[in-house]
C-alpha positions as a Python dict, from the first residue, in 0.01 Angstrom:
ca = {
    (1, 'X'): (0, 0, 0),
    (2, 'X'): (144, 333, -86),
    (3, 'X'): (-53, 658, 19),
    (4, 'X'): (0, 921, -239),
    (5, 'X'): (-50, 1313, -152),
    (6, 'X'): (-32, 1553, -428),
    (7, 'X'): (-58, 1949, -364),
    (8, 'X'): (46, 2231, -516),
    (9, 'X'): (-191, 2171, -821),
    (10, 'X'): (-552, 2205, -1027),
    (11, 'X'): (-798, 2004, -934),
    (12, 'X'): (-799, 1881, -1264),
    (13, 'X'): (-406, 1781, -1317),
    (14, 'X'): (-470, 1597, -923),
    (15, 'X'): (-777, 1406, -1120),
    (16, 'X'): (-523, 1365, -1411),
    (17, 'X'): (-258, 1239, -1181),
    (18, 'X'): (-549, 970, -986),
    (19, 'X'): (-657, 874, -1322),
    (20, 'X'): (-332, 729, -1439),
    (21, 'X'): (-298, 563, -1077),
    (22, 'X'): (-596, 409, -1048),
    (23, 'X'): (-587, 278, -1385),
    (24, 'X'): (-276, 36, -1239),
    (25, 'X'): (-313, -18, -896),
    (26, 'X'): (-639, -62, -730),
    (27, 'X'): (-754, 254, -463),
    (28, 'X'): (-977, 358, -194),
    (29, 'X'): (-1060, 679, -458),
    (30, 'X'): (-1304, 462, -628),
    (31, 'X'): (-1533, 698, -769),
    (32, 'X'): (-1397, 1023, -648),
    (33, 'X'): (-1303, 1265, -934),
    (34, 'X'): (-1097, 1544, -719),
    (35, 'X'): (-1214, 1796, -1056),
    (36, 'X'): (-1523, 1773, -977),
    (37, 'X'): (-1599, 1802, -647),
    (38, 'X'): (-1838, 2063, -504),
    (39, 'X'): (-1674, 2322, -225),
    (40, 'X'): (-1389, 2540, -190),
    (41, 'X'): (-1082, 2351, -336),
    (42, 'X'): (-872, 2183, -139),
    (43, 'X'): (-493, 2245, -55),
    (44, 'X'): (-406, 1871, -123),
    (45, 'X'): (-545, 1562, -231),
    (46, 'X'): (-471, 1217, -107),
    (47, 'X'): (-514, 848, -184),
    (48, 'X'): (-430, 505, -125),
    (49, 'X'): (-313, 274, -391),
    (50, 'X'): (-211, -109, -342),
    (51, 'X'): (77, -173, -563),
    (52, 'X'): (116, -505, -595),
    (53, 'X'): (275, -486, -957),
    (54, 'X'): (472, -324, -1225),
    (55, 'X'): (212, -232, -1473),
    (56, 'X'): (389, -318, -1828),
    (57, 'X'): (229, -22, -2036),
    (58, 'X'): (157, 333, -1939),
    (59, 'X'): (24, 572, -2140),
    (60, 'X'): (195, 941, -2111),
    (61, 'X'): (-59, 1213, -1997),
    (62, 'X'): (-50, 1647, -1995),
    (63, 'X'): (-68, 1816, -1678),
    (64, 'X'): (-147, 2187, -1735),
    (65, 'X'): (91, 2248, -1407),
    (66, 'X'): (324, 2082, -1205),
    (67, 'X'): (253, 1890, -946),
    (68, 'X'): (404, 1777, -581),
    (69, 'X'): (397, 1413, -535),
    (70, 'X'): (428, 1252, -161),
    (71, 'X'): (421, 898, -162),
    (72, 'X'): (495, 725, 202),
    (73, 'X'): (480, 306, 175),
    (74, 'X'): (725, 29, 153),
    (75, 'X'): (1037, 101, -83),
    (76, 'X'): (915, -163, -302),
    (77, 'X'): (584, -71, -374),
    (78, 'X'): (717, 316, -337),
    (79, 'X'): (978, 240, -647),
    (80, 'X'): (704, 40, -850),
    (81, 'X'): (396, 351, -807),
    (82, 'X'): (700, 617, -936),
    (83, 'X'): (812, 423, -1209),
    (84, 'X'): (448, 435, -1297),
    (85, 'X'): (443, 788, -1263),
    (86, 'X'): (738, 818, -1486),
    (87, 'X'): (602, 664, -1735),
    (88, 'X'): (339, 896, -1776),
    (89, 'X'): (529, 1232, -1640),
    (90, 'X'): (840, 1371, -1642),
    (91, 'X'): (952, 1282, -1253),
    (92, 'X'): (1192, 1497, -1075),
    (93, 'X'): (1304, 1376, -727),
    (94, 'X'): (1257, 1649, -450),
    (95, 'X'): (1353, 1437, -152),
    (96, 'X'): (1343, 1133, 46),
    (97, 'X'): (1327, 1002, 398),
    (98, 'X'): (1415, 612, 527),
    (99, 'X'): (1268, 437, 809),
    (100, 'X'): (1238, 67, 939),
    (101, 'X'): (967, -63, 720),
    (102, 'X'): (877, 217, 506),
    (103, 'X'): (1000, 496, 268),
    (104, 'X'): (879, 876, 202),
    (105, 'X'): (982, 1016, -121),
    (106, 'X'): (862, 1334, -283),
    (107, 'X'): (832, 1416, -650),
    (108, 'X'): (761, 1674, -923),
    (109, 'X'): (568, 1621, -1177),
    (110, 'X'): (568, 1780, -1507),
    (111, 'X'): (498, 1735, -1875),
    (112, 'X'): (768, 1501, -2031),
}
């Protein structure tokens, strides 16, 4: 399980980002479209994501913005979910943090 927070972003490039995920990995997002929701917008958006594979194809997508990626899970599932972000992104790393069991690693995302 990896949680993902992104920030710093549209509503509509976090739904952009969520689409691409949850296309892979199942999520507790099921049915929530962050682009659409009704209410002041929120500063961040979060999700969970069980990634129990490396999904073979990914298709590449345009953000209008970048976005701030936090994902916080084990470093295997961690290094699987932003490979899969690569693949669709340009990735830049922003930083990283160790512990026992689990890893937190933050991300930029732009067009690639």
């Amino acid at each position: 399980m990896v949680q993902v927070m992104l920030g710093e972003c549209s509503a509509a490039d976090a739904d952009a980002v969520f689409e691409v995920l949850g296309a892979h990995f199942a999520s507790d997002r099921a049915g929530t479209v962050p682009g659409r929701r009704e209410g002041p917008r929120p500063a961040a958006w979060a999700g969970s994501f069980v990634v129990d594979h490396a999904p073979s194809e990914v298709a590449g997508v345009l953000l209008a913005g970048p976005v701030t990626a936090d994902l916080q899970g084990g470093p295997v599932a961690v290094d699987r979910l932003r490979r899969t972000l690569a693949a669709a992104f340009a990735v830049e790393a922003a930083g990283s943090a160790a512990g026992d069991q689990e890893v937190d690693v933050q991300v930029r995302l732009t067009n690639g």
